[in-house]
Short mmCIF file of C-alpha atoms and ligand atoms in Angstrom, two decimals:
data_model
loop_
_atom_site.label_atom_id
_atom_site.label_comp_id
_atom_site.label_asym_id
_atom_site.label_seq_id
_atom_site.Cartn_x
_atom_site.Cartn_y
_atom_site.Cartn_z
CA MET A 1 -178.37 -47.99 16.28
CA SER A 2 -176.65 -44.16 16.37
CA ILE A 3 -176.05 -44.56 20.24
CA LEU A 4 -174.57 -47.84 19.72
CA LYS A 5 -172.67 -46.55 16.95
CA GLU A 6 -171.32 -43.58 18.97
CA ILE A 7 -171.03 -46.70 22.36
CA CYS A 8 -168.76 -49.29 20.36
CA GLY A 9 -167.33 -46.74 17.54
CA ILE A 10 -167.46 -49.37 15.01
CA SER A 11 -169.26 -49.32 11.79
CA ARG A 12 -173.15 -50.07 11.11
CA ARG A 13 -171.94 -52.74 8.85
CA SER A 14 -170.38 -54.76 11.36
CA PHE A 15 -172.82 -54.12 13.19
CA LEU A 16 -174.92 -55.88 11.49
CA GLN A 17 -173.08 -58.62 10.85
CA THR A 18 -172.48 -59.01 14.50
CA VAL A 19 -176.40 -59.16 14.60
CA ALA A 20 -176.70 -61.42 11.44
CA GLY A 21 -173.85 -63.59 12.81
CA THR A 22 -174.23 -64.36 16.20
CA GLY A 23 -178.04 -63.46 17.25
CA VAL A 24 -178.84 -61.01 19.56
CA LEU A 25 -177.63 -61.82 22.58
CA ALA A 26 -174.40 -61.48 20.58
CA SER A 27 -175.30 -58.08 20.05
CA MET A 28 -176.10 -57.13 23.61
CA GLU A 29 -173.01 -57.51 24.73
CA LEU A 30 -171.54 -54.34 22.35
CA PHE A 31 -172.08 -52.32 25.80
CA SER A 32 -169.24 -54.26 27.14
CA SER A 33 -165.80 -52.92 25.63
CA ARG A 34 -164.65 -56.60 25.05
CA SER A 35 -166.67 -56.98 22.76
CA VAL A 36 -165.76 -54.08 20.89
CA PHE A 37 -163.19 -55.93 18.64
CA ALA A 38 -164.41 -59.65 19.01
CA ALA A 39 -167.54 -58.33 17.28
CA GLU A 40 -165.46 -57.15 14.29
CA ASN A 41 -165.28 -60.61 11.85
CA LYS A 42 -161.45 -60.15 11.49
CA LYS A 43 -159.21 -60.81 14.64
CA PRO A 44 -156.28 -58.28 14.75
CA ASN A 45 -152.74 -60.25 14.26
CA VAL A 46 -150.66 -59.43 16.99
CA VAL A 47 -147.00 -58.92 16.93
CA PHE A 48 -145.39 -58.94 19.61
CA ILE A 49 -141.42 -58.31 19.49
CA LEU A 50 -139.24 -58.74 22.53
CA ALA A 51 -135.91 -57.21 22.39
CA ASP A 52 -133.49 -58.87 24.76
CA ASP A 53 -131.37 -56.22 26.83
CA VAL A 54 -132.51 -52.95 25.15
CA GLY A 55 -132.47 -49.81 27.88
CA TYR A 56 -135.01 -47.58 28.20
CA GLY A 57 -131.93 -44.62 26.08
CA ASP A 58 -131.67 -47.06 23.10
CA PHE A 59 -134.30 -46.06 20.44
CA SER A 60 -133.76 -42.26 19.29
CA CYS A 61 -137.43 -41.83 20.28
CA TYR A 62 -136.65 -42.21 23.74
CA GLY A 63 -134.04 -39.78 23.18
CA ALA A 64 -130.85 -41.95 22.03
CA VAL A 65 -128.22 -39.76 19.92
CA LYS A 66 -125.59 -41.77 18.84
CA ILE A 67 -128.37 -44.60 17.68
CA LYS A 68 -130.20 -44.48 14.95
CA THR A 69 -133.25 -46.11 15.25
CA PRO A 70 -135.50 -45.06 12.43
CA HIS A 71 -138.25 -47.53 11.83
CA ILE A 72 -138.91 -47.77 15.65
CA ASP A 73 -139.42 -44.42 15.58
CA LYS A 74 -141.82 -44.27 12.48
CA LEU A 75 -143.67 -47.19 14.71
CA ALA A 76 -143.66 -44.77 17.81
CA ALA A 77 -144.86 -41.72 15.74
CA GLU A 78 -147.89 -44.06 14.17
CA GLY A 79 -148.57 -46.04 17.34
CA ARG A 80 -148.70 -45.10 21.32
CA ARG A 81 -144.75 -44.69 22.86
CA PHE A 82 -145.10 -45.80 26.12
CA THR A 83 -143.18 -43.95 29.10
CA ASP A 84 -143.48 -46.41 32.26
CA ALA A 85 -143.90 -50.20 30.79
CA HIS A 86 -142.14 -52.66 32.53
CA SER A 87 -140.83 -55.96 31.87
CA PRO A 88 -142.22 -58.16 34.54
CA SER A 89 -138.41 -58.58 35.89
CA ALA A 90 -135.11 -56.96 35.42
CA VAL A 91 -133.78 -60.77 33.93
CA CYS A 92 -134.42 -62.86 31.02
CA THR A 93 -136.13 -65.65 32.06
CA PRO A 94 -138.35 -64.30 34.42
CA THR A 95 -140.02 -62.14 32.51
CA ARG A 96 -140.52 -64.33 29.67
CA TYR A 97 -142.05 -67.13 32.06
CA ALA A 98 -144.39 -63.79 33.33
CA LEU A 99 -144.98 -62.79 29.81
CA MET A 100 -146.37 -66.25 28.98
CA THR A 101 -148.45 -67.30 32.16
CA GLY A 102 -149.72 -63.96 33.61
CA GLU A 103 -148.04 -64.43 36.45
CA TYR A 104 -145.12 -63.08 38.35
CA ALA A 105 -141.91 -65.45 38.11
CA TRP A 106 -140.78 -64.95 41.64
CA ARG A 107 -144.05 -66.66 42.77
CA LYS A 108 -142.21 -70.22 41.65
CA GLN A 109 -139.47 -71.86 42.16
CA GLY A 110 -136.62 -72.98 39.31
CA THR A 111 -137.73 -69.75 37.02
CA GLY A 112 -134.34 -67.93 37.60
CA ILE A 113 -131.91 -67.66 34.83
CA LEU A 114 -131.89 -70.97 33.15
CA PRO A 115 -129.30 -73.35 32.05
CA GLY A 116 -129.54 -74.54 27.84
CA ILE A 117 -130.14 -77.83 29.67
CA ALA A 118 -133.09 -76.98 32.33
CA ALA A 119 -136.44 -78.62 31.08
CA ILE A 120 -139.78 -76.52 30.68
CA ILE A 121 -140.68 -74.49 33.31
CA ILE A 122 -144.19 -73.96 32.29
CA GLU A 123 -146.75 -77.02 32.60
CA PRO A 124 -147.87 -78.12 29.81
CA GLY A 125 -151.69 -77.69 29.52
CA ARG A 126 -151.49 -74.55 31.94
CA MET A 127 -153.47 -71.65 30.25
CA THR A 128 -150.62 -69.21 28.41
CA LEU A 129 -150.43 -66.35 26.29
CA PRO A 130 -150.34 -68.27 23.05
CA ALA A 131 -153.10 -70.94 24.34
CA MET A 132 -154.77 -67.75 24.91
CA PHE A 133 -155.18 -67.23 20.67
CA LYS A 134 -155.14 -70.48 20.22
CA GLN A 135 -158.38 -70.62 21.54
CA ALA A 136 -159.78 -67.84 19.82
CA GLY A 137 -158.91 -69.47 16.53
CA TYR A 138 -155.12 -68.13 15.95
CA THR A 139 -152.24 -69.59 14.16
CA THR A 140 -149.66 -69.14 16.60
CA ALA A 141 -145.44 -69.06 16.59
CA VAL A 142 -142.62 -68.57 18.49
CA VAL A 143 -139.34 -67.03 16.71
CA GLY A 144 -136.32 -66.72 18.56
CA LYS A 145 -135.35 -66.31 22.36
CA TRP A 146 -137.10 -69.03 24.52
CA HIS A 147 -135.18 -69.34 27.31
CA LEU A 148 -137.70 -70.96 29.35
CA GLY A 149 -136.50 -74.75 29.47
CA LEU A 150 -136.87 -77.54 27.06
CA GLY A 151 -138.04 -81.20 27.95
CA ALA A 152 -139.57 -83.30 30.46
CA GLN A 153 -136.19 -83.84 32.68
CA THR A 154 -132.80 -82.18 33.46
CA PRO A 155 -130.31 -81.95 30.93
CA THR A 156 -132.66 -81.74 28.24
CA ASP A 157 -131.73 -84.26 25.36
CA TYR A 158 -131.06 -82.44 21.75
CA ASN A 159 -130.79 -85.50 20.23
CA GLY A 160 -133.97 -86.94 19.57
CA GLU A 161 -137.76 -85.33 19.72
CA ILE A 162 -137.33 -82.53 21.84
CA LYS A 163 -140.95 -81.98 23.91
CA PRO A 164 -142.14 -80.63 26.28
CA GLY A 165 -141.24 -77.48 24.50
CA PRO A 166 -143.25 -73.80 22.94
CA LEU A 167 -145.42 -76.42 20.98
CA GLU A 168 -146.73 -78.15 23.79
CA VAL A 169 -147.43 -75.12 25.83
CA GLY A 170 -149.78 -73.34 23.46
CA PHE A 171 -147.55 -72.25 19.75
CA ASP A 172 -148.28 -73.98 16.51
CA GLN A 173 -144.81 -73.77 15.44
CA CYS A 174 -141.45 -72.77 16.40
CA PHE A 175 -138.04 -71.54 15.19
CA ILE A 176 -136.01 -71.17 18.47
CA ILE A 177 -132.91 -70.88 20.06
CA PRO A 178 -133.02 -72.33 22.89
CA ALA A 179 -131.23 -70.28 25.66
CA THR A 180 -129.46 -67.56 25.37
CA GLY A 181 -126.86 -66.58 22.35
CA ASP A 182 -123.73 -67.16 24.98
CA ARG A 183 -124.94 -70.09 26.44
CA THR A 184 -125.06 -73.66 24.45
CA PRO A 185 -126.09 -75.63 22.44
CA CYS A 186 -125.55 -73.02 19.85
CA VAL A 187 -128.35 -74.57 17.64
CA TYR A 188 -131.57 -73.67 16.53
CA VAL A 189 -134.49 -75.78 17.55
CA GLU A 190 -137.46 -76.06 14.58
CA ASN A 191 -140.72 -77.42 16.29
CA HIS A 192 -139.34 -80.91 17.97
CA ARG A 193 -136.15 -81.65 16.28
CA VAL A 194 -132.21 -79.48 16.28
CA ALA A 195 -132.37 -77.98 12.77
CA GLY A 196 -129.80 -79.66 10.63
CA LEU A 197 -128.60 -81.82 13.26
CA ASP A 198 -126.64 -84.82 11.79
CA PRO A 199 -127.44 -87.91 14.16
CA LYS A 200 -123.83 -89.00 13.17
CA ASP A 201 -122.52 -86.22 15.56
CA PRO A 202 -124.61 -86.06 18.10
CA ILE A 203 -124.68 -83.44 20.74
CA LYS A 204 -122.97 -83.32 23.78
CA LEU A 205 -123.33 -80.27 26.07
CA ASP A 206 -121.41 -80.05 29.82
CA TYR A 207 -122.28 -77.25 32.05
CA THR A 208 -119.69 -77.54 34.49
CA VAL A 209 -117.74 -75.42 32.16
CA LYS A 210 -117.67 -71.68 32.51
CA ARG A 211 -117.43 -68.87 30.10
CA GLY A 212 -113.80 -67.93 28.89
CA GLU A 213 -112.52 -72.08 29.87
CA PRO A 214 -110.81 -73.00 26.91
CA ARG A 215 -113.73 -75.87 26.04
CA SER A 216 -116.78 -73.11 26.17
CA PHE A 217 -115.68 -71.58 22.71
CA VAL A 218 -118.29 -72.26 20.09
CA ASN A 219 -117.51 -70.58 16.81
CA ASP A 220 -114.21 -68.84 18.58
CA ILE A 221 -116.68 -67.11 20.99
CA PRO A 222 -116.52 -67.73 24.64
CA ARG A 223 -120.23 -69.26 26.29
CA ILE A 224 -121.60 -70.82 28.80
CA GLY A 225 -121.50 -74.49 28.87
CA GLU A 226 -119.68 -76.66 26.96
CA GLN A 227 -121.02 -78.30 23.36
CA THR A 228 -119.43 -81.13 21.30
CA GLY A 229 -120.97 -82.46 18.14
CA GLY A 230 -123.90 -80.87 16.17
CA ARG A 231 -121.25 -79.07 14.18
CA SER A 232 -123.95 -79.14 11.28
CA ALA A 233 -126.04 -77.33 12.92
CA LEU A 234 -124.02 -74.80 14.45
CA TRP A 235 -125.43 -71.41 13.70
CA LYS A 236 -123.27 -68.77 12.81
CA ASP A 237 -123.76 -65.75 14.93
CA ASP A 238 -123.50 -62.89 12.41
CA ASP A 239 -126.76 -64.43 10.66
CA ILE A 240 -128.60 -65.23 13.65
CA ALA A 241 -130.90 -61.47 13.10
CA ASP A 242 -131.03 -62.51 9.36
CA THR A 243 -131.95 -65.80 9.96
CA LEU A 244 -134.89 -65.12 12.74
CA THR A 245 -136.21 -62.15 10.82
CA GLY A 246 -136.48 -64.94 7.64
CA LYS A 247 -138.33 -66.90 9.92
CA ALA A 248 -140.57 -64.29 11.27
CA ILE A 249 -141.40 -63.04 7.80
CA LYS A 250 -142.05 -66.09 6.48
CA PHE A 251 -144.46 -67.02 8.85
CA ILE A 252 -146.39 -63.73 8.22
CA GLU A 253 -146.34 -64.57 4.74
CA GLN A 254 -147.72 -68.13 5.14
CA ASN A 255 -151.10 -67.20 7.67
CA LYS A 256 -151.59 -63.43 5.99
CA ASP A 257 -155.00 -64.63 5.66
CA LYS A 258 -156.34 -65.77 8.46
CA PRO A 259 -155.71 -64.61 12.18
CA PHE A 260 -152.20 -65.08 13.73
CA PHE A 261 -150.12 -64.20 16.63
CA LEU A 262 -146.80 -63.81 16.51
CA TYR A 263 -143.86 -63.85 19.21
CA PHE A 264 -140.51 -62.90 17.71
CA ALA A 265 -138.22 -62.74 20.49
CA THR A 266 -134.88 -61.50 18.79
CA HIS A 267 -131.21 -62.48 19.71
CA ASP A 268 -130.12 -58.62 19.68
CA ILE A 269 -129.00 -57.41 21.81
CA HIS A 270 -127.80 -59.62 24.60
CA VAL A 271 -124.68 -60.96 24.34
CA PRO A 272 -122.10 -61.89 22.41
CA ARG A 273 -122.83 -58.90 20.49
CA VAL A 274 -121.88 -59.95 16.63
CA PRO A 275 -123.66 -57.72 14.15
CA HIS A 276 -123.69 -58.67 10.53
CA PRO A 277 -120.59 -57.02 8.83
CA ARG A 278 -123.53 -54.46 6.88
CA PHE A 279 -123.95 -52.70 10.47
CA LYS A 280 -120.41 -53.20 12.06
CA GLY A 281 -119.47 -49.97 13.30
CA SER A 282 -123.07 -48.29 11.83
CA SER A 283 -123.52 -46.29 14.81
CA GLN A 284 -121.92 -43.64 17.16
CA ALA A 285 -122.21 -45.86 20.68
CA GLY A 286 -120.01 -49.36 19.52
CA VAL A 287 -121.04 -52.43 18.84
CA ARG A 288 -123.45 -52.44 21.28
CA GLY A 289 -125.09 -49.40 19.26
CA ASP A 290 -124.49 -51.54 16.32
CA VAL A 291 -126.67 -53.99 17.29
CA VAL A 292 -129.41 -51.86 18.73
CA GLN A 293 -128.96 -50.55 15.24
CA GLU A 294 -129.45 -54.30 13.72
CA PHE A 295 -132.73 -54.97 15.60
CA ASP A 296 -134.16 -51.47 13.99
CA TRP A 297 -133.54 -53.41 11.01
CA SER A 298 -135.26 -56.01 11.91
CA VAL A 299 -138.02 -54.50 13.21
CA GLY A 300 -138.26 -52.63 9.70
CA LYS A 301 -138.56 -55.97 7.72
CA VAL A 302 -141.75 -56.80 9.70
CA ILE A 303 -143.19 -53.82 9.46
CA GLU A 304 -142.48 -53.84 5.62
CA THR A 305 -144.31 -57.39 5.47
CA ILE A 306 -147.09 -56.35 6.57
CA ASP A 307 -147.60 -53.21 5.30
CA LYS A 308 -146.76 -54.87 2.27
CA LEU A 309 -149.28 -57.45 2.79
CA GLY A 310 -152.06 -54.97 3.14
CA LEU A 311 -151.98 -56.09 6.96
CA ALA A 312 -151.56 -53.16 8.48
CA GLU A 313 -155.16 -52.28 9.24
CA ASN A 314 -155.71 -55.50 11.23
CA THR A 315 -152.47 -56.13 13.08
CA ILE A 316 -150.95 -54.63 16.09
CA ILE A 317 -147.05 -54.36 16.31
CA ILE A 318 -145.80 -54.26 19.89
CA VAL A 319 -142.01 -53.70 20.05
CA THR A 320 -140.33 -53.84 23.39
CA SER A 321 -137.57 -55.16 25.84
CA ASP A 322 -137.41 -58.33 28.62
CA ASN A 323 -135.20 -56.20 31.04
CA GLY A 324 -132.95 -52.96 31.11
CA GLY A 325 -129.90 -52.25 29.38
CA VAL A 326 -126.60 -53.50 30.45
CA LEU A 327 -122.88 -53.23 29.04
CA ASP A 328 -121.26 -56.69 28.58
CA GLN A 329 -118.51 -57.17 31.33
CA ASN A 330 -116.41 -59.74 29.58
CA GLY A 331 -116.29 -57.33 26.72
CA PRO A 332 -115.67 -57.63 23.12
CA ASP A 333 -112.06 -59.12 23.08
CA ALA A 334 -112.94 -61.67 26.30
CA VAL A 335 -110.70 -63.89 24.48
CA HIS A 336 -108.11 -61.77 25.72
CA GLY A 337 -109.26 -61.46 29.38
CA GLY A 338 -111.80 -59.34 28.71
CA THR A 339 -112.30 -55.91 29.26
CA GLU A 340 -115.69 -53.71 29.61
CA GLU A 341 -117.60 -53.13 26.62
CA THR A 342 -117.77 -49.30 25.84
CA ASN A 343 -120.03 -47.54 23.91
CA ASN A 344 -119.03 -43.90 23.87
CA GLY A 345 -121.01 -42.58 26.72
CA HIS A 346 -124.36 -43.32 25.27
CA ALA A 347 -126.92 -43.54 28.04
CA PHE A 348 -128.96 -46.77 27.17
CA ASN A 349 -131.11 -46.86 30.18
CA GLY A 350 -132.01 -42.97 29.77
CA PRO A 351 -132.16 -40.91 33.12
CA LEU A 352 -132.82 -44.01 35.15
CA ARG A 353 -130.68 -45.96 37.96
CA ALA A 354 -129.06 -49.00 37.29
CA GLY A 355 -130.01 -51.48 34.74
CA LYS A 356 -130.27 -55.20 34.34
CA GLY A 357 -130.83 -57.25 37.05
CA SER A 358 -131.72 -54.18 39.75
CA ALA A 359 -135.15 -53.76 41.12
CA TYR A 360 -134.31 -49.80 40.31
CA GLU A 361 -136.43 -48.61 37.27
CA GLY A 362 -133.25 -48.82 35.20
CA GLY A 363 -133.65 -53.44 35.22
CA THR A 364 -137.09 -53.36 34.37
CA ARG A 365 -138.59 -49.89 32.86
CA ILE A 366 -137.89 -50.46 29.15
CA PRO A 367 -139.23 -48.90 25.56
CA PHE A 368 -142.89 -50.43 24.94
CA ILE A 369 -144.72 -49.00 21.21
CA ALA A 370 -147.58 -50.31 19.89
CA ARG A 371 -149.33 -49.33 16.94
CA TRP A 372 -152.61 -50.59 15.28
CA PRO A 373 -154.02 -47.96 12.82
CA GLY A 374 -157.01 -46.69 13.48
CA LYS A 375 -157.14 -48.29 16.56
CA ILE A 376 -154.79 -47.46 18.44
CA LYS A 377 -154.46 -43.36 19.21
CA PRO A 378 -151.23 -42.20 18.01
CA GLY A 379 -149.13 -40.42 20.98
CA VAL A 380 -147.17 -41.13 23.90
CA SER A 381 -148.95 -42.37 27.05
CA SER A 382 -147.40 -42.41 30.78
CA GLU A 383 -149.84 -44.97 31.75
CA LEU A 384 -148.03 -48.18 34.35
CA ILE A 385 -148.05 -51.49 32.33
CA CYS A 386 -146.31 -54.49 32.19
CA HIS A 387 -146.08 -57.39 30.24
CA VAL A 388 -147.47 -59.73 32.62
CA ASP A 389 -150.49 -58.08 31.35
CA MET A 390 -150.64 -59.76 28.12
CA LEU A 391 -152.86 -62.64 29.21
CA ALA A 392 -155.96 -60.83 30.30
CA THR A 393 -155.49 -58.17 27.56
CA VAL A 394 -155.63 -60.52 24.82
CA ALA A 395 -158.29 -62.44 26.68
CA GLU A 396 -160.23 -58.89 26.45
CA LEU A 397 -159.10 -58.25 23.09
CA THR A 398 -160.52 -61.64 21.67
CA GLY A 399 -163.52 -61.53 23.43
CA GLN A 400 -162.79 -64.27 26.15
CA LYS A 401 -162.88 -64.88 29.49
CA LEU A 402 -160.29 -64.43 32.05
CA SER A 403 -160.82 -67.17 34.80
CA THR A 404 -159.56 -66.31 38.10
CA ASP A 405 -157.67 -69.16 38.20
CA VAL A 406 -154.69 -68.28 35.54
CA GLY A 407 -152.75 -65.18 35.57
CA PRO A 408 -153.07 -64.22 38.66
CA ASP A 409 -150.27 -60.89 38.28
CA SER A 410 -151.83 -60.09 34.81
CA PHE A 411 -155.02 -56.93 34.31
CA ASN A 412 -156.49 -55.80 31.19
CA ILE A 413 -154.55 -52.65 29.70
CA LEU A 414 -156.59 -52.67 26.79
CA PRO A 415 -157.72 -49.00 27.11
CA ALA A 416 -154.32 -47.97 27.66
CA LEU A 417 -152.96 -49.26 24.61
CA LEU A 418 -155.88 -47.79 22.85
CA GLY A 419 -155.15 -44.32 24.12
CA GLU A 420 -158.67 -44.09 25.42
CA LYS A 421 -159.85 -41.82 28.50
CA LEU A 422 -159.75 -43.59 31.96
CA ASN A 423 -161.20 -42.89 35.52
CA LYS A 424 -158.74 -45.09 36.79
CA PRO A 425 -155.25 -46.28 36.07
CA CYS A 426 -155.34 -49.78 34.31
CA ARG A 427 -153.03 -51.22 37.21
CA ASP A 428 -152.53 -49.19 40.72
CA HIS A 429 -149.64 -50.74 41.64
CA LEU A 430 -147.18 -52.96 40.33
CA ILE A 431 -144.66 -55.17 41.48
CA GLU A 432 -140.70 -54.41 40.08
CA HIS A 433 -138.25 -57.53 39.90
CA GLY A 434 -134.20 -56.80 40.34
CA HIS A 435 -132.44 -57.20 43.37
CA VAL A 436 -135.26 -56.91 45.68
CA LEU A 437 -139.29 -57.37 45.31
CA ALA A 438 -139.88 -53.05 44.83
CA ILE A 439 -143.65 -51.81 44.29
CA ARG A 440 -144.93 -49.06 42.77
CA GLU A 441 -147.91 -47.07 43.66
CA GLY A 442 -148.62 -44.38 40.86
CA THR A 443 -145.42 -42.36 40.78
CA TRP A 444 -144.11 -43.73 44.27
CA LYS A 445 -142.22 -46.43 44.57
CA TYR A 446 -141.01 -48.14 47.88
CA LEU A 447 -138.18 -50.38 48.01
CA PRO A 448 -137.74 -52.92 51.37
CA ALA A 449 -134.19 -52.80 53.09
CA ARG A 450 -132.27 -55.19 51.03
CA GLN A 451 -131.62 -58.20 53.85
CA GLY A 452 -127.82 -58.47 54.72
CA ARG A 453 -124.79 -57.17 54.37
CA LYS A 454 -123.41 -58.08 50.69
CA LYS A 455 -121.78 -55.74 49.33
CA ALA A 456 -123.90 -53.61 46.44
CA GLY A 457 -123.35 -54.77 43.07
CA LYS A 458 -121.77 -53.25 39.97
CA LYS A 459 -123.21 -50.28 38.79
CA ASP A 460 -125.46 -49.47 41.84
CA ASN A 461 -127.65 -52.08 40.76
CA ALA A 462 -128.12 -53.80 44.08
CA GLY A 463 -128.55 -51.22 46.31
CA PRO A 464 -127.13 -50.05 49.78
CA ALA A 465 -127.34 -53.15 51.93
CA SER A 466 -129.48 -52.86 55.33
CA THR A 467 -128.01 -51.32 58.16
CA GLY A 468 -130.51 -53.02 60.85
CA LYS A 469 -133.21 -50.16 61.00
CA ALA A 470 -133.15 -49.52 57.46
CA VAL A 471 -136.87 -48.88 56.87
CA GLY A 472 -135.77 -49.09 53.01
CA GLU A 473 -135.76 -46.88 49.98
CA LEU A 474 -138.65 -44.42 48.78
CA TYR A 475 -138.83 -42.51 46.10
CA ASN A 476 -141.21 -39.83 43.94
CA LEU A 477 -140.39 -40.61 40.55
CA ALA A 478 -142.90 -37.58 39.88
CA GLU A 479 -139.89 -35.68 40.44
CA ASP A 480 -137.26 -38.05 41.18
CA ILE A 481 -136.81 -40.16 38.09
CA GLY A 482 -133.24 -40.79 38.89
CA GLU A 483 -134.03 -42.34 42.18
CA GLN A 484 -131.48 -40.27 43.93
CA ASN A 485 -133.43 -38.72 46.84
CA ASN A 486 -134.51 -41.55 49.51
CA VAL A 487 -137.16 -39.98 51.05
CA ALA A 488 -138.39 -42.15 53.08
CA ASP A 489 -137.74 -40.91 56.21
CA LYS A 490 -139.96 -38.16 55.72
CA ASN A 491 -142.88 -40.15 54.86
CA PRO A 492 -143.28 -42.86 56.80
CA ASP A 493 -147.23 -43.72 56.37
CA ILE A 494 -146.28 -44.19 52.65
CA VAL A 495 -143.69 -46.82 53.31
CA LYS A 496 -146.11 -48.54 55.83
CA ARG A 497 -148.64 -48.31 53.38
CA LEU A 498 -146.71 -49.46 50.31
CA SER A 499 -144.48 -52.22 52.20
CA GLY A 500 -148.20 -53.39 53.30
CA MET A 501 -149.33 -53.82 50.03
CA LEU A 502 -146.25 -55.26 48.93
CA GLU A 503 -146.68 -58.17 51.79
CA LYS A 504 -150.16 -58.51 50.75
CA TYR A 505 -149.27 -59.23 47.46
CA LYS A 506 -146.96 -61.40 48.02
CA THR A 507 -148.33 -63.66 50.58
CA ALA A 508 -151.90 -63.94 48.62
CA GLY A 509 -150.29 -65.52 45.93
CA ARG A 510 -151.78 -62.67 43.42
CA SER A 511 -152.81 -59.43 43.15
CA ARG A 512 -155.34 -59.44 40.42
CA TYR A 513 -158.85 -60.03 42.28
CA MET A 514 -157.83 -59.22 45.36
CA1 CA B 1 -132.51 -60.28 28.76
#
């Protein structure tokens, strides 16, 4: 018994409960790390908070000085803060697809940034992150930005029963922004219906209308796509954070006595950035900084709820972002023609090169903090991890087997989350999805030469075009985190190995079980 206790780090009482409850066979499994948590009767709740467009340098615990994020900083101090965590893509939809499925989105056609009229891009019946939780007996909910399509066909009909949607791919309940804050429809969908819709004023959408055209305005803010009708259901832009946070809290309160999974995907800090008046001017980094502080408030309310209900010891809280930071090129006063947003020199992606949309580190390296008192060892980790790993990690956490045909790019990162001493990295490589597919191996990073002669994107996002003989770019992030010094020519063997790995994982259709 004492040896078992040492190996598994579980209490004598929970061990005896396991033996009594599930028999000797199950107790033998205690030798595998998987069953350490599954063996304990209490399944940990999981709250996954996904911010939108928050960059690597946006929280004070990641170096911001013009923005204050006390709640997130406290979470980091009590939990584990990752310095090399990545979103699976440098933009919204593909990141969310990969988070849900454990598959890199670039493997599947049609997973780019979706309009608000797109059909769902996750096949109902497929194994997903929420479905994995449900199989383990959890109650699941998504609150906030969905952006994975709704309905069986494009264009989505918002006036009837809207399905398939989140409820058909593993969630028990949903309260969502269908696409983004800057895309129509500007209404919430609750389970299968638009919340507050008057059937006598049906919603009509026209996606031939571009942002900034007179017809694109909803609530006096330009959107992508026109919306007519649905007036009683329109959201109020400066209330979005309050509304979503309230729904998240309500779900936690209602499910406090049973295991739950909450995917809380905030609108903050995506454009249009319209903070509630109490956050307006609260930061020293312009309206962008204000909405980061509003996001911090939302995180604080969720933590407060969990702590107040006595759930802290049994709840894993993760705070992260769906891609790197960006300044709004339409500006806060797009009405008057648009100017680039200013933020008083705040380095929203820290020392990283480029940002949202790019395969340079600024595109996908994002803040990632995980707290689970008594289980996750507080500290800072430089382990390479990615949101696409959540599926395999949750399988491990809940004592389930991830079959080889699902989650083809999902690795179990539970040991890294917990802060266990690792003999080898949880993942020995990662493919970063931006203007090209780049590959990481340890601190090496290789970006293949970009095909064509397209002009380099704004803010250095797209890198140099191929000159015909270029071997691509190779960076040693251990000494060059800003990707300024291309050492490809000096290291042909490393370039060859990394480009070979990249091709192998692309063509194999998977990167796990190779
Ligand atoms: Ca985003």
